Coordinates of C-alpha atoms in Angstrom, one line a residue:
Chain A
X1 CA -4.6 -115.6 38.8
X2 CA -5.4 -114.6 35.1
X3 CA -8.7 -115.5 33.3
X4 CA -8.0 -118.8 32.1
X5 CA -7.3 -120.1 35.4
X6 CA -10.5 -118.8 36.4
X7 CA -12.4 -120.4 33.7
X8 CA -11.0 -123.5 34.5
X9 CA -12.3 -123.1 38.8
X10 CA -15.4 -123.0 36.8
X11 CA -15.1 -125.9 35.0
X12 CA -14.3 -127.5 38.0
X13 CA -17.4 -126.3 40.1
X14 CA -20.8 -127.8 40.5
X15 CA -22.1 -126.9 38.1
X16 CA -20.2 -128.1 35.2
X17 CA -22.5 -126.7 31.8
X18 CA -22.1 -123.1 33.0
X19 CA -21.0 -121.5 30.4
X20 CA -17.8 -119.3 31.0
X21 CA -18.4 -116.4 33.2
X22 CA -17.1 -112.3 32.8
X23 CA -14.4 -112.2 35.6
X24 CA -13.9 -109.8 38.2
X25 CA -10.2 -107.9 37.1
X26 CA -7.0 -108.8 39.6
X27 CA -7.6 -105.0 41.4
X28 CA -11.2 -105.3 41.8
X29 CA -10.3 -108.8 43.7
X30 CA -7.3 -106.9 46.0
X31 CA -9.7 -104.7 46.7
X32 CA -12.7 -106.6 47.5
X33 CA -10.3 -108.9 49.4
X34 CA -8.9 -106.2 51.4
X35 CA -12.4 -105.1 52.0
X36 CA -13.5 -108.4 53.0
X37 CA -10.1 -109.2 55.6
X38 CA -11.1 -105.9 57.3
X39 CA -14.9 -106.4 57.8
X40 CA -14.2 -110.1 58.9
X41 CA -11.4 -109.1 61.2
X42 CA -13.2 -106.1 63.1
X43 CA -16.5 -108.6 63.5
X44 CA -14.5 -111.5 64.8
X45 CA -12.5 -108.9 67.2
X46 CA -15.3 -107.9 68.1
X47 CA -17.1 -111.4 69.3
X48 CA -14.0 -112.8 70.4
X49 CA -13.6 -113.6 74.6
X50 CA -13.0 -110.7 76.7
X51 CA -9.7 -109.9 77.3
X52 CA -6.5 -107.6 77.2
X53 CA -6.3 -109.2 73.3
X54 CA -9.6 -107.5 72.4
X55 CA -9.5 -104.4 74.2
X56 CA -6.3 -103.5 72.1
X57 CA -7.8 -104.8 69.1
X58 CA -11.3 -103.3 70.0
X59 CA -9.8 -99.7 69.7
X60 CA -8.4 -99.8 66.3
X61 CA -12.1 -101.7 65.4
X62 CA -14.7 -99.9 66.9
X63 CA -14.5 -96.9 64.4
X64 CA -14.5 -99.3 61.6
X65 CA -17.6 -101.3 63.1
X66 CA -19.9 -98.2 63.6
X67 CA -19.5 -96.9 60.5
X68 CA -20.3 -99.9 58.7
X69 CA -23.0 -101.0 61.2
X70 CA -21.5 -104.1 62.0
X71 CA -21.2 -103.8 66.4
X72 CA -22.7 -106.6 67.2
X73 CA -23.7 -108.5 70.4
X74 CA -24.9 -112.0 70.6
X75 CA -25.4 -112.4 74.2
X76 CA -28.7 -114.3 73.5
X77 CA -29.8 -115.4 77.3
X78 CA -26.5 -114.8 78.0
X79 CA -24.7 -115.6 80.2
X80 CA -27.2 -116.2 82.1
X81 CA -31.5 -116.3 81.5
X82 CA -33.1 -113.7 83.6
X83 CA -33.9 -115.0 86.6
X84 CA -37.1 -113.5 87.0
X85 CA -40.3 -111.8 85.4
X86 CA -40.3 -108.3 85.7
X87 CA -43.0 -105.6 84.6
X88 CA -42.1 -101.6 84.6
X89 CA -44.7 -99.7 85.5
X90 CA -45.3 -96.1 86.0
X91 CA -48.0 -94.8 89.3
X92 CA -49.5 -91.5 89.0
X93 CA -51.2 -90.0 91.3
X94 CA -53.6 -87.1 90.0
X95 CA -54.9 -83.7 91.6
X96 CA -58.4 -85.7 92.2
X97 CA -57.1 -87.9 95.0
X98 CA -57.3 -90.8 92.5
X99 CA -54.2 -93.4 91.6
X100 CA -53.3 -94.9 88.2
X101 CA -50.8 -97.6 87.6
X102 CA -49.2 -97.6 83.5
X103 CA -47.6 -100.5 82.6
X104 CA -45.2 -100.1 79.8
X105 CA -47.3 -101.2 76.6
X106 CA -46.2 -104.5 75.8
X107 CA -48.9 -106.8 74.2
X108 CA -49.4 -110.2 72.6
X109 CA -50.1 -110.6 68.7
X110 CA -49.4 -108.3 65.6
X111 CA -48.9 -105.4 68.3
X112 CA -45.8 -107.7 69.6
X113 CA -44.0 -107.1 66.5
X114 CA -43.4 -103.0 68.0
X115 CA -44.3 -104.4 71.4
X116 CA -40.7 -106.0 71.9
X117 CA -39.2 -102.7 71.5
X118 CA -41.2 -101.4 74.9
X119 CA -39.8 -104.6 76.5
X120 CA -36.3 -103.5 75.4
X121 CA -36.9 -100.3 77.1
X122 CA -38.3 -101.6 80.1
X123 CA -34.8 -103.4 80.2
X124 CA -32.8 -100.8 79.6
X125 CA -34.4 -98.3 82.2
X126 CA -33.5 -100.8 84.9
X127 CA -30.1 -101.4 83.6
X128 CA -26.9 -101.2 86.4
X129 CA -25.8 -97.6 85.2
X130 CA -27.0 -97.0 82.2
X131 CA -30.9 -96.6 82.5
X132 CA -30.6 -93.4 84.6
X133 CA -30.5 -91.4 82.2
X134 CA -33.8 -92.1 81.1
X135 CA -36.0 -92.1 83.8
X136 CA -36.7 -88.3 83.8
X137 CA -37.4 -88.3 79.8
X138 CA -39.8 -91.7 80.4
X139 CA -41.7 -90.2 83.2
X140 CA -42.2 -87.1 81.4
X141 CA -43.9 -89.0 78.3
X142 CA -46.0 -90.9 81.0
X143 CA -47.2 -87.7 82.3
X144 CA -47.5 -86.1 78.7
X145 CA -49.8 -89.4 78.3
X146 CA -51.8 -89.1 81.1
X147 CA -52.8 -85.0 80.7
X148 CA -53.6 -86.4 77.1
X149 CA -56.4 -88.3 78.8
X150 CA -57.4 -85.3 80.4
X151 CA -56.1 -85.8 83.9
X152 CA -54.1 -83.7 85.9
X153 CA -51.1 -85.8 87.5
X154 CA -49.4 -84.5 90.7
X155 CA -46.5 -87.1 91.3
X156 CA -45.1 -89.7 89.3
X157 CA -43.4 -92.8 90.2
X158 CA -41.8 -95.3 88.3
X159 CA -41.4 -98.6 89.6
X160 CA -40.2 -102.2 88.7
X161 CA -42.3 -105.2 89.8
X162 CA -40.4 -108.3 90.0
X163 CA -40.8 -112.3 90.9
X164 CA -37.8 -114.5 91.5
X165 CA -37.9 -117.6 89.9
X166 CA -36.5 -120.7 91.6
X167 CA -34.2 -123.5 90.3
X168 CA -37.2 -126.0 88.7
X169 CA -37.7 -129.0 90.8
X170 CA -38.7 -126.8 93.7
X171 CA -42.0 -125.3 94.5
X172 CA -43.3 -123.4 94.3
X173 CA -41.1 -122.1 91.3
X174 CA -41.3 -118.5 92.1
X175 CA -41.4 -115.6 94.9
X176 CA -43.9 -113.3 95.3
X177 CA -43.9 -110.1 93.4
X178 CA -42.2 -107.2 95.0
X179 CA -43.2 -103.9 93.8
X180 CA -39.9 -101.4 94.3
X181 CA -39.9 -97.6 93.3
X182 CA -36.9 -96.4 91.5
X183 CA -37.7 -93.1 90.5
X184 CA -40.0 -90.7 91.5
X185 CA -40.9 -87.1 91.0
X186 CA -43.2 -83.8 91.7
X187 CA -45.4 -82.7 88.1
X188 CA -45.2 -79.2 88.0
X189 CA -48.2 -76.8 86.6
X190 CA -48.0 -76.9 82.2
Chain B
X1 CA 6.4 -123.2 49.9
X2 CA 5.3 -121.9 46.4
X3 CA 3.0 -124.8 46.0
X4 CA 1.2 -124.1 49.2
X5 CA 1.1 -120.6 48.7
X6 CA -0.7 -121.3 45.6
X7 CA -3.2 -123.6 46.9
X8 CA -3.9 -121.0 49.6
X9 CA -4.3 -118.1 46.9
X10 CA -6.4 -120.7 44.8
X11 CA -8.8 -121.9 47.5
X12 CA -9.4 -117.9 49.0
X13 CA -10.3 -117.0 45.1
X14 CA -12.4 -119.8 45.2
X15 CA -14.3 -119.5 47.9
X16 CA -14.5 -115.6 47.5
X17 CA -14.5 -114.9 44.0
X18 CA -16.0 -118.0 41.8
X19 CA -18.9 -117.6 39.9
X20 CA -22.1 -119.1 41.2
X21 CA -25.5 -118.8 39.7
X22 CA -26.9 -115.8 41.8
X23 CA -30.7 -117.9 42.6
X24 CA -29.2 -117.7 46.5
X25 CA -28.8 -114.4 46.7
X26 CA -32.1 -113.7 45.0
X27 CA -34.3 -116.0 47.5
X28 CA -32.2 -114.3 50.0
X29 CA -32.8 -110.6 48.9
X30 CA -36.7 -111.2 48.5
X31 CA -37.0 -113.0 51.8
X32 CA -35.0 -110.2 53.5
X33 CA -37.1 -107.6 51.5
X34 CA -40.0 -108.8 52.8
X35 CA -38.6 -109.2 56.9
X36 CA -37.4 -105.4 56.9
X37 CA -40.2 -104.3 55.0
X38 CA -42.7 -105.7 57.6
X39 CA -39.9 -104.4 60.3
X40 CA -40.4 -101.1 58.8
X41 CA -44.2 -101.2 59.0
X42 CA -44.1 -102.3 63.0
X43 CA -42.2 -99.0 63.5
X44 CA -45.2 -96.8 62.4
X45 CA -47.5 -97.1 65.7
X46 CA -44.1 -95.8 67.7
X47 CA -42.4 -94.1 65.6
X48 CA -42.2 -90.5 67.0
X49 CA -42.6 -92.4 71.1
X50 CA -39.2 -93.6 70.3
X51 CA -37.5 -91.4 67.8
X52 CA -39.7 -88.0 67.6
X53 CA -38.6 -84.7 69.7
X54 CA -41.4 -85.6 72.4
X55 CA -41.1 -89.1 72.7
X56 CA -39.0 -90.6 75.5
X57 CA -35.8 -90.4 74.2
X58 CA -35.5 -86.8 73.2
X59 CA -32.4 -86.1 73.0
X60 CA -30.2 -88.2 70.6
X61 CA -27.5 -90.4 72.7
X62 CA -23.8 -90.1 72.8
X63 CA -22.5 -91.7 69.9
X64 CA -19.4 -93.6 70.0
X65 CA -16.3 -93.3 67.2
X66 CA -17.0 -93.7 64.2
X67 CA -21.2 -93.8 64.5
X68 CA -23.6 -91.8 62.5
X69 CA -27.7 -91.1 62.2
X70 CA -29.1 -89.2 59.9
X71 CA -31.1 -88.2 62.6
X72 CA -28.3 -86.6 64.5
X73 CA -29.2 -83.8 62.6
X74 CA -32.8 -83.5 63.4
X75 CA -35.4 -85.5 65.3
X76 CA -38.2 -83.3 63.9
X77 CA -41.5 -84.9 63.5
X78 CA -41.5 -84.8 59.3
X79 CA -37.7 -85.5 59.8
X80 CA -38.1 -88.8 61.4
X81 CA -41.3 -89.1 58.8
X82 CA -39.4 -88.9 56.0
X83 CA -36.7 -90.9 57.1
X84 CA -39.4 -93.1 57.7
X85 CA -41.1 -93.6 54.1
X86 CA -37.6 -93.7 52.9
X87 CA -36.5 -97.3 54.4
X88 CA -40.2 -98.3 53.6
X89 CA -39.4 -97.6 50.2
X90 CA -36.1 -99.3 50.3
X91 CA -37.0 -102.4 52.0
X92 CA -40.2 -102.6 49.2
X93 CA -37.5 -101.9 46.5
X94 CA -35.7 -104.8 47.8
X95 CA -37.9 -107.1 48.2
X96 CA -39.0 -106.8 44.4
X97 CA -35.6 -105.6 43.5
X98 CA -36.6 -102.0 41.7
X99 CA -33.3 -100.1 41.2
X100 CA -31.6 -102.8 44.3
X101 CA -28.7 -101.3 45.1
X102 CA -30.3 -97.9 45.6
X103 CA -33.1 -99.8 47.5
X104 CA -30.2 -101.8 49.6
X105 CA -28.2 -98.4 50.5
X106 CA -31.9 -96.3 51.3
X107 CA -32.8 -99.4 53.8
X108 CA -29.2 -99.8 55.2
X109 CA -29.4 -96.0 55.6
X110 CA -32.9 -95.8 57.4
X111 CA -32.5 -99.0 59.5
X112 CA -28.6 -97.4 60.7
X113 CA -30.1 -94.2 61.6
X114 CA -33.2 -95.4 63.6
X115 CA -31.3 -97.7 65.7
X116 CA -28.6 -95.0 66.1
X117 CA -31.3 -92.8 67.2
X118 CA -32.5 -95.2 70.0
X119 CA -30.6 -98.0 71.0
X120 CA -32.5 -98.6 73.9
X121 CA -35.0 -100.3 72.3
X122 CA -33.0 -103.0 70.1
X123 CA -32.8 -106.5 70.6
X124 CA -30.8 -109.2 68.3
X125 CA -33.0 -109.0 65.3
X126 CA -32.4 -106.1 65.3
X127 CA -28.8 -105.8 65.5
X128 CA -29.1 -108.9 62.4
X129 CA -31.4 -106.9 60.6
X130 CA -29.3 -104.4 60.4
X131 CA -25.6 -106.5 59.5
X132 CA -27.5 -108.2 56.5
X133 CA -28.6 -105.0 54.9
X134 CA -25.3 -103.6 55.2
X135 CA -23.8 -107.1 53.0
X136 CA -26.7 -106.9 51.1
X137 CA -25.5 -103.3 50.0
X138 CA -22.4 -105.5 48.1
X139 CA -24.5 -108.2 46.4
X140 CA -25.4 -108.7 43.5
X141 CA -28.9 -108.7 45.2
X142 CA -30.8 -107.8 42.0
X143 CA -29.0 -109.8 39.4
X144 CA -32.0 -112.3 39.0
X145 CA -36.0 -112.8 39.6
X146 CA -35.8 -108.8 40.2
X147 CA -37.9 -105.9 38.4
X148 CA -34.3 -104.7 37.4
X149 CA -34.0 -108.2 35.5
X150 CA -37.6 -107.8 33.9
X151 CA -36.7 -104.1 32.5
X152 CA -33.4 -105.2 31.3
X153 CA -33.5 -108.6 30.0
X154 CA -36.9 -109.8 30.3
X155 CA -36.5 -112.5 28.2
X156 CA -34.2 -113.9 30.3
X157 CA -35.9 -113.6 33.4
X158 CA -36.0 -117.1 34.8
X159 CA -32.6 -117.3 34.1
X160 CA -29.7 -116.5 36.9
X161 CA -26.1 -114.7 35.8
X162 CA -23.3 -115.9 37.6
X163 CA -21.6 -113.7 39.9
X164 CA -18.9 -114.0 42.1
X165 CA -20.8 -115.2 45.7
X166 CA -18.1 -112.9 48.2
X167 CA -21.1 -111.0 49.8
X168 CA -23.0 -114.2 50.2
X169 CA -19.6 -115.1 52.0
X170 CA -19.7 -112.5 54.3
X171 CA -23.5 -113.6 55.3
X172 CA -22.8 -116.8 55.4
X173 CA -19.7 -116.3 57.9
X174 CA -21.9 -114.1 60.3
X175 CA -23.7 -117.0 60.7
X176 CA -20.7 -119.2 62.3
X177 CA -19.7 -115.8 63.9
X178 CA -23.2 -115.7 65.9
X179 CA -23.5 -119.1 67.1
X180 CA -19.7 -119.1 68.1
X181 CA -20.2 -115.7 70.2
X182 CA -23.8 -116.6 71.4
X183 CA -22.6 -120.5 72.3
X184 CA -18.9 -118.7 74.5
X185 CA -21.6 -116.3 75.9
X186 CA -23.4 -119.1 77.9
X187 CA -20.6 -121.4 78.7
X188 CA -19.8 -118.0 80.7
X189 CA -22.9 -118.5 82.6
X190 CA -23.4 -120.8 85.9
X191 CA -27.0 -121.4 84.9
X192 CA -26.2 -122.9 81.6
X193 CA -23.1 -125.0 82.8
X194 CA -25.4 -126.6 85.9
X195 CA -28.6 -127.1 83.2
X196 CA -30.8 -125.1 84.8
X197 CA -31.0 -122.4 82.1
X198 CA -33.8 -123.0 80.1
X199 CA -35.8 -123.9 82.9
X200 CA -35.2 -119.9 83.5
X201 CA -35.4 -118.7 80.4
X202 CA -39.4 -120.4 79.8
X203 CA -40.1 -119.1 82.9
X204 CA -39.2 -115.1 82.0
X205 CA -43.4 -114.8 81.8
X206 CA -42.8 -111.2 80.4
X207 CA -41.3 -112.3 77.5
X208 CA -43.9 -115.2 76.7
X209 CA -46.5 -115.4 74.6
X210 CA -48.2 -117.6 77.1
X211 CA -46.7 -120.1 80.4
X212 CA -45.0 -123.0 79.6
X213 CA -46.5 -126.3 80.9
X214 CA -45.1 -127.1 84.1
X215 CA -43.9 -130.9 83.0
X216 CA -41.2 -128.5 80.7
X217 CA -39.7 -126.5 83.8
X218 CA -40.5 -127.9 86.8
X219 CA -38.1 -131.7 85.8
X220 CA -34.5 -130.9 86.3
X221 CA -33.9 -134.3 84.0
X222 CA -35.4 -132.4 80.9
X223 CA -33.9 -129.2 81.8
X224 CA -30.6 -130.3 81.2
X225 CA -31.7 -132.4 78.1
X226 CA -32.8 -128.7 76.7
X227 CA -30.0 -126.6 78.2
X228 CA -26.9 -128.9 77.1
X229 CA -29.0 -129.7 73.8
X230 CA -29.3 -125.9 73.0
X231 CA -25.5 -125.4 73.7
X232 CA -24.8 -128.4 71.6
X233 CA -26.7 -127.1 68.5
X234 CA -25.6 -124.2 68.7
X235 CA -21.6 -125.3 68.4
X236 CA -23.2 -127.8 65.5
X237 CA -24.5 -125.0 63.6
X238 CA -21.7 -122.9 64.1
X239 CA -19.1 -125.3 62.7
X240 CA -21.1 -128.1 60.7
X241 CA -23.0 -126.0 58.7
X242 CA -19.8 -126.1 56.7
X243 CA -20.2 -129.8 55.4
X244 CA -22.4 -130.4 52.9
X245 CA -23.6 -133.7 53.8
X246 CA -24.4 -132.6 57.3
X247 CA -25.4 -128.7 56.1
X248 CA -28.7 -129.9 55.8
X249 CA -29.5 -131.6 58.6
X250 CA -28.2 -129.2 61.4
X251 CA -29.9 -126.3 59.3
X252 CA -33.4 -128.4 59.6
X253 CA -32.3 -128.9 63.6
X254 CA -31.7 -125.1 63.9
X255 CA -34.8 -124.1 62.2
X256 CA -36.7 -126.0 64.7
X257 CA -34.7 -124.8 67.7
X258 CA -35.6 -120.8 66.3
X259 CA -39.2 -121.8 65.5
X260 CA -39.8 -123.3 69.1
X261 CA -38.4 -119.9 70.4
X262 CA -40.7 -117.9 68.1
X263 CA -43.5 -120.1 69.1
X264 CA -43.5 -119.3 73.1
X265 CA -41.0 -116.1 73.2
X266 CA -41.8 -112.8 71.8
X267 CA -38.2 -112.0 69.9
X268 CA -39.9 -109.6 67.3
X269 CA -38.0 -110.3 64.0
X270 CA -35.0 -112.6 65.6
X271 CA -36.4 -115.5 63.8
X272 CA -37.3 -114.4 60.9
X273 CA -34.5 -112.8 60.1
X274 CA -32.0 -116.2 61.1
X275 CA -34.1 -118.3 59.0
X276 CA -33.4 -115.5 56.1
X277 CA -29.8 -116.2 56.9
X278 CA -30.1 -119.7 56.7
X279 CA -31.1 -119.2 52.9
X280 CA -27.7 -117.9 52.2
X281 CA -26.5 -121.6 52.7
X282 CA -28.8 -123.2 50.0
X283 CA -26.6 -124.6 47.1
X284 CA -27.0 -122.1 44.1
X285 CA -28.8 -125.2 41.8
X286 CA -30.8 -126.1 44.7
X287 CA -32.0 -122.9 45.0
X288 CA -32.7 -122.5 41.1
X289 CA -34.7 -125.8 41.2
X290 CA -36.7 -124.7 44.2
X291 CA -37.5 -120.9 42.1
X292 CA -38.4 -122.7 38.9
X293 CA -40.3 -125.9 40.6
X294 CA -42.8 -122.9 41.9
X295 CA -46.0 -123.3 40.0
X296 CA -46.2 -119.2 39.1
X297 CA -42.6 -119.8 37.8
X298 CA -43.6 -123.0 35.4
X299 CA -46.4 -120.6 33.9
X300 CA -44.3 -117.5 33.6
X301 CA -41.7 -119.2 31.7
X302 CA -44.0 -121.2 29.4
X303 CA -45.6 -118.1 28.5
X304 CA -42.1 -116.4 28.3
X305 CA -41.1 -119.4 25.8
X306 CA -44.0 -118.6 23.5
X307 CA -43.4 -115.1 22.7
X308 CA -40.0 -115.8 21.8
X309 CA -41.2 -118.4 19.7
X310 CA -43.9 -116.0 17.9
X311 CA -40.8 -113.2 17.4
X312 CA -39.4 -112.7 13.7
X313 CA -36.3 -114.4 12.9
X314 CA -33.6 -112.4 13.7
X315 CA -35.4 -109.9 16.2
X316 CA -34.0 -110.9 20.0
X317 CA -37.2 -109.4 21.7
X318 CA -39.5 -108.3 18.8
X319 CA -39.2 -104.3 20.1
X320 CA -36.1 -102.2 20.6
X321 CA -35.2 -103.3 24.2
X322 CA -35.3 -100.8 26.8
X323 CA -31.6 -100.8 27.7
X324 CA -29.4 -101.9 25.2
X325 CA -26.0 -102.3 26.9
X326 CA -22.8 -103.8 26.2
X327 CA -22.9 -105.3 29.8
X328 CA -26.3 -107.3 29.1
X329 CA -25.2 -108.4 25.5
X330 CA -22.0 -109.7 27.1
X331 CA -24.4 -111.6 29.6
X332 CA -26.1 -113.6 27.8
X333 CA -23.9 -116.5 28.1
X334 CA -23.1 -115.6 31.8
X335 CA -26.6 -117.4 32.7
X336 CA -27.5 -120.9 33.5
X337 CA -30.4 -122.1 31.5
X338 CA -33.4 -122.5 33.0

């Protein structure tokens, strides 16, 4: 398409009294629309159902998508809405005999703007396979955090407190809470 | 064959490549500016808990193919600091558009290599946050109502160049993309084919701002008016946000469906930064109207129209300007008059 063809998709647009526009040159548009066939492609590979299609797709993508930044998930309460309210929370127990319970800070107003990001965590440490990994690193901060308040922890455990929430239309809607360790270790002397 | 190969090549140009007046992107860029700035600023009271060399994620996670942090290199305290003021700066430069591409590669850069550095801790506004900067890095973000405008042709500030819309595109078809993925997601899911899911999902109390009133989870009947509502909305936006008659009636549907979220469930910057994407789908001239309908922008323009007025004949700006460029000479008839 040369410049007076372009001129005219103006003329034609909504907005009629523009006046003519500096077009973008023939290789600035292959390249931009190379550019723009590959980012599409490698996003909608990526969202597309799971399947053998993907995974072979997926491997010539994923480079291309975490250089740019573009991996993406959308599983927004999906597929399913947790089923239940869970809390992390971390027990010391200190030299003095005494026994404190840290709950991961989450909180309610401006402070739930950085807040969301501790709830993410709390996800993540519980996670099938993946949260392993950072138990030993969290429960190292809580103890870091607890000598900073100048106590002297002996054991931590970390634990996941949990309610099941019923199909609505029954009651009541939710099970007791159920406190269950998942991690626990000795604090060695600093 | 020819013919419809030339429709083909004339509708992609078209839709990629003609010139729109860039008011869109602008609203888009200063709205944005202002969500990652504020994003930015929430990362201060954790910043060295979640990214810092004695925070709970030490050491920096495997990477996959292809990925990259700045702070793979170090996690030092005035590392992460740095990195830090940086995207502060960036997302600030953005939002008034000071030097905006610099300003929209600095804030890609900084948001990239913090949620490299701990993905752990991201959720979807996250994950959006960091897509838009990345086509905002490609737009003519800074083409209009920005301090780049002011410095180089102030007198035509309240004016918008055209440019060719392709980034705005690219935003525009993440939208679609997120509603389609989000919408397959829960037809996977029992909870949301039987209508029970948002029953759950308002009863997730660790998430919530405050309970939801029993009359909204307890009745199955409503439960599935919500559930099979959300899923319907959601394949609406994806797809009918195309029309232009309907555009602005699922928008205004969607809006309320992300404010009710934001109002009970704490999603950090999810909604903000969807209804920042939902800008990118304002016509061009309704966008223009809406800048120059602003009271500020009424004053600013009459006063604007004066001093040209009170300039000799023959001087454009009464002073040498400050950049004299072929580019903006050549622009001064790529504008639609305000």
């Amino acid at each position: 398409m040369n410049v007076n063809e372009e001129s005219t998709d103006t003329d034609r647009s909504d907005n009629a009294q523009a006046p003519p526009h500096r077009a973008l040159s023939r290789r600035r548009r292959i390249v931009i629309t190379l550019f723009v066939v590959v980012t599409v492609g490698a996003v909608l590979v990526q969202n597309m159902p799971d399947s053998v299609l993907k995974g072979g797709l997926m491997a010539a993508a994923r480079p291309y998508l975490n250089l740019t930044g573009l991996d993406q998930t959308w599983s927004i309460f999906s597929p399913n809405p947790r089923q239940e309210t869970a809390y992390i929370l971390a027990r010391v127990e200190r030299i003095d005999g005494s026994v404190a319970f840290r709950p991961i800070p989450t909180g309610v107003g401006p402070s739930e703007y950085w807040g969301y990001r501790w709830q993410k965590y709390g996800e993540s440490l519980t996670e099938p396979g993946g949260g392993r990994a950072l138990w030993r690193p969290y429960a190292e901060w809580v103890v870091g955090e607890d000598r900073s308040e100048g106590n002297e922890p002996v054991r931590v455990t970390l634990l996941r407190r949990s309610s099941t929430n019923l199909p609505p239309g029954v009651q009541p809607d939710a099970l007791p809470f159920v406190d269950r360790d998942f991690y626990t270790a000795p604090v060695t002397a600093r | 064959m020819t013919a419809t190969w030339d429709r083909v090549r004339t509708g992609w140009n078209t839709f990629w490549f003609r010139p729109e007046p860039t008011s869109t992107i602008a609203l888009v860029r200063i709205v944005f500016g202002f969500v990652a700035t504020l994003w930015t600023l929430s990362q201060l009271p954790t910043l060295l808990t979640f990214y810092g060399p004695r925070g709970v994620l030490p050491v920096q996670p495997e990477l996959g193919p292809g990925a990259w942090t700045l702070l793979g290199v170090s996690t030092s305290a005035p590392v992460v600091i740095s990195l830090w003021v940086v995207t502060l700066l960036g997302a600030i430069g953005v939002m008034i558009g000071f030097r905006t591409r610099l300003a929209t590669i600095l804030l890609f850069v900084g948001v990239l290599s913090f949620e490299r550095r701990d993905p752990y801790i991201l959720n979807a506004g996250d994950v959006l946050l960091r897509t838009l900067a990345f086509y905002l890095v490609f737009s003519p973000a800074g083409a209009a109502l920005s301090v780049d405008r002011w410095r180089h042709a102030r007198e035509r500030f309240w004016e918008f160049p055209l440019r060719a819309p392709w980034a705005l595109r690219l935003m525009q078809i993440q939208l679609s993309v997120i509603y389609f993925a989000t919408l397959w997601g829960k037809l996977q899911g029992d909870r949301w084919r039987d209508g029970t899911a948002v029953s759950y999902a308002l009863r997730i109390d660790d998430i919530h701002r405050f309970a939801t009133p029993g009359f909204l989870t307890d009745s199955v009947v409503l439960s599935e008016i919500l559930t099979f509502g959300t899923l319907l909305l959601e394949l609406a936006l994806a797809i009918l946000v195309w029309n232009r008659t309907l555009r602005p009636w699922v928008l205004a549907l969607g809006v309320s469906l992300h404010l009710s979220i934001a109002f009970s469930i704490m999603v950090g910057f999810f909604t903000m930064l969807m209804l920042t994407l939902y800008l990118a789908f304002i016509p061009a001239e309704t966008a223009r109207r809406l800048i120059l309908s602003a009271p500020a922008a009424r004053r600013r323009r009459k006063a604007t129209r004066r001093k040209v007025t009170r300039r000799p004949p023959g001087s454009s700006t009464g002073r040498p300007p400050a950049h004299s460029t072929k580019s903006d000479r050549a622009e001064s008839s790529d504008v639609v008059r305000s």
